[in-house]
Amino acid sequence: MPLVFIFFIWYGMYGRNNPKIYSKLHDKFGLIVFLLFIFSGLSSFSSSFGVLLLVSLIIAVVGAPFWLIAWLISKSAKGKARQKQNDYDYYTQHYSQSDAKAGMTVTGLTKAVPKRRKIIQKFNQKYDLYLTDEEINRIVDASYMSNCWEREILDMDQKYDTISQWYRGDSAWLRAYLHAFPVQNVTSDFESQRSICLDTFYQVFSEIDPGKYESVESCVREINHRFMTNFDDITFSVAHRFLADNGYKFELPNFDVRGVKSDIDRLKDKYDQETASSGSRSGYEKMRQR
């Protein structure tokens, strides 16, 4: 009997959490328990056969429903895992060739749908992208058909010291859009997504009156207040450059930097004025003394 309890404790704490051990034992679990019961029974047959048999029957009767439930859960989990693998095989079979023809490369991103969704959810929460669950699911589904979206998820799984490091790359326009706008329109087609971002940026920048603002910073503050956006100097410049690259060149507020003096410059001017004034006074006094 002690052997059976030791086996249950070992399996519950270590065996079932180890994939290799679990794969070897889960189909033979009943046989192992039965053999342990037989071995324990034979070892104590002369002294307590009746008690051992009674306890064994009680454990078998009481534990049977639990083992049945565990077996059903295991079969269900295997079925879902097999279905996910079949879905992934379908996607790779139908879309990997088209991606290769388009010059796309394999990123090595995890195949599991829940893991891809978790990557986006974690990044979304960390950097306040305001992506909805529906948009996250759309990106995950698209990542099996589009290497571009797959690359976006892969880059979300990297570590960044600041959010500005995430804006590097050819898709900086998409990342600036996701970060600057609390309400986004996300589509699985990457080219359509490009058009959405271009149209959205155009609507914002077409409302800018360059002569109304003293600086770009004041312009960005006004835009954020007016359109309920989250632009900063980096995302604003990324959007402006993206529009310019697509033929839409918008004039931004500017001012003569040479006309802007720092506190040190102003103190120096004041010192020079006082020095000149004191010099003229001393010269006047010398003239009177003569």
PDB file of N, CA and C in Angstrom, residues 107-109 119 122-123 126-127 150-162 165-166 175:
ATOM      1  N   THR A 107       9.470  33.571 -40.159  1.00  0.00           N
ATOM      2  CA  THR A 107       9.944  34.311 -38.992  1.00  0.00           C
ATOM      3  C   THR A 107      10.285  33.409 -37.822  1.00  0.00           C
ATOM      4  N   GLY A 108       9.750  32.193 -37.792  1.00  0.00           N
ATOM      5  CA  GLY A 108       9.999  31.310 -36.666  1.00  0.00           C
ATOM      6  C   GLY A 108       9.106  31.601 -35.480  1.00  0.00           C
ATOM      7  N   LEU A 109       8.010  32.327 -35.695  1.00  0.00           N
ATOM      8  CA  LEU A 109       7.079  32.634 -34.613  1.00  0.00           C
ATOM      9  C   LEU A 109       6.360  31.374 -34.169  1.00  0.00           C
ATOM     10  N   ILE A 119       0.838  37.226 -26.878  1.00  0.00           N
ATOM     11  CA  ILE A 119       1.902  38.193 -27.180  1.00  0.00           C
ATOM     12  C   ILE A 119       1.301  39.569 -27.458  1.00  0.00           C
ATOM     13  N   LYS A 122      -0.362  41.154 -24.250  1.00  0.00           N
ATOM     14  CA  LYS A 122       0.633  41.671 -23.313  1.00  0.00           C
ATOM     15  C   LYS A 122       1.226  42.984 -23.810  1.00  0.00           C
ATOM     16  N   PHE A 123       1.566  43.050 -25.089  1.00  0.00           N
ATOM     17  CA  PHE A 123       2.125  44.272 -25.668  1.00  0.00           C
ATOM     18  C   PHE A 123       1.083  45.379 -25.695  1.00  0.00           C
ATOM     19  N   LYS A 126       0.818  46.770 -22.185  1.00  0.00           N
ATOM     20  CA  LYS A 126       2.024  47.460 -21.730  1.00  0.00           C
ATOM     21  C   LYS A 126       2.150  48.851 -22.333  1.00  0.00           C
ATOM     22  N   TYR A 127       1.804  48.986 -23.616  1.00  0.00           N
ATOM     23  CA  TYR A 127       2.024  50.249 -24.314  1.00  0.00           C
ATOM     24  C   TYR A 127       0.726  50.968 -24.699  1.00  0.00           C
ATOM     25  N   GLU A 150       2.677  38.488 -39.440  1.00  0.00           N
ATOM     26  CA  GLU A 150       3.450  37.571 -38.588  1.00  0.00           C
ATOM     27  C   GLU A 150       4.679  38.285 -38.030  1.00  0.00           C
ATOM     28  N   ARG A 151       5.316  39.105 -38.861  1.00  0.00           N
ATOM     29  CA  ARG A 151       6.472  39.873 -38.417  1.00  0.00           C
ATOM     30  C   ARG A 151       6.082  40.885 -37.340  1.00  0.00           C
ATOM     31  N   GLU A 152       4.882  41.463 -37.458  1.00  0.00           N
ATOM     32  CA  GLU A 152       4.429  42.424 -36.446  1.00  0.00           C
ATOM     33  C   GLU A 152       4.295  41.754 -35.083  1.00  0.00           C
ATOM     34  N   ILE A 153       3.741  40.544 -35.058  1.00  0.00           N
ATOM     35  CA  ILE A 153       3.597  39.826 -33.785  1.00  0.00           C
ATOM     36  C   ILE A 153       4.970  39.445 -33.239  1.00  0.00           C
ATOM     37  N   LEU A 154       5.866  39.032 -34.123  1.00  0.00           N
ATOM     38  CA  LEU A 154       7.205  38.670 -33.686  1.00  0.00           C
ATOM     39  C   LEU A 154       7.912  39.861 -33.046  1.00  0.00           C
ATOM     40  N   ASP A 155       7.764  41.046 -33.631  1.00  0.00           N
ATOM     41  CA  ASP A 155       8.400  42.245 -33.077  1.00  0.00           C
ATOM     42  C   ASP A 155       7.745  42.677 -31.771  1.00  0.00           C
ATOM     43  N   MET A 156       6.464  42.368 -31.596  1.00  0.00           N
ATOM     44  CA  MET A 156       5.810  42.647 -30.318  1.00  0.00           C
ATOM     45  C   MET A 156       6.340  41.756 -29.202  1.00  0.00           C
ATOM     46  N   ASP A 157       6.957  40.654 -29.586  1.00  0.00           N
ATOM     47  CA  ASP A 157       7.477  39.720 -28.593  1.00  0.00           C
ATOM     48  C   ASP A 157       8.905  40.053 -28.187  1.00  0.00           C
ATOM     49  N   GLN A 158       9.452  41.160 -28.682  1.00  0.00           N
ATOM     50  CA  GLN A 158      10.804  41.582 -28.329  1.00  0.00           C
ATOM     51  C   GLN A 158      10.768  42.511 -27.113  1.00  0.00           C
ATOM     52  N   LYS A 159      11.933  42.720 -26.523  1.00  0.00           N
ATOM     53  CA  LYS A 159      12.049  43.623 -25.374  1.00  0.00           C
ATOM     54  C   LYS A 159      12.548  44.981 -25.837  1.00  0.00           C
ATOM     55  N   TYR A 160      11.896  46.041 -25.371  1.00  0.00           N
ATOM     56  CA  TYR A 160      12.264  47.407 -25.735  1.00  0.00           C
ATOM     57  C   TYR A 160      12.461  48.227 -24.465  1.00  0.00           C
ATOM     58  N   ASP A 161      13.484  49.065 -24.486  1.00  0.00           N
ATOM     59  CA  ASP A 161      13.698  49.980 -23.363  1.00  0.00           C
ATOM     60  C   ASP A 161      12.663  51.099 -23.378  1.00  0.00           C
ATOM     61  N   THR A 162      12.315  51.567 -24.572  1.00  0.00           N
ATOM     62  CA  THR A 162      11.282  52.593 -24.744  1.00  0.00           C
ATOM     63  C   THR A 162      10.431  52.224 -25.949  1.00  0.00           C
ATOM     64  N   GLN A 165      11.726  52.547 -29.683  1.00  0.00           N
ATOM     65  CA  GLN A 165      12.497  51.505 -30.361  1.00  0.00           C
ATOM     66  C   GLN A 165      11.614  50.616 -31.218  1.00  0.00           C
ATOM     67  N   TRP A 166      10.348  50.570 -30.900  1.00  0.00           N
ATOM     68  CA  TRP A 166       9.399  49.741 -31.654  1.00  0.00           C
ATOM     69  C   TRP A 166       9.094  50.350 -33.021  1.00  0.00           C
ATOM     70  N   ARG A 175       2.763  51.212 -36.842  1.00  0.00           N
ATOM     71  CA  ARG A 175       2.967  51.255 -35.401  1.00  0.00           C
ATOM     72  C   ARG A 175       2.648  52.645 -34.838  1.00  0.00           C
TER      73      ARG A 175
END
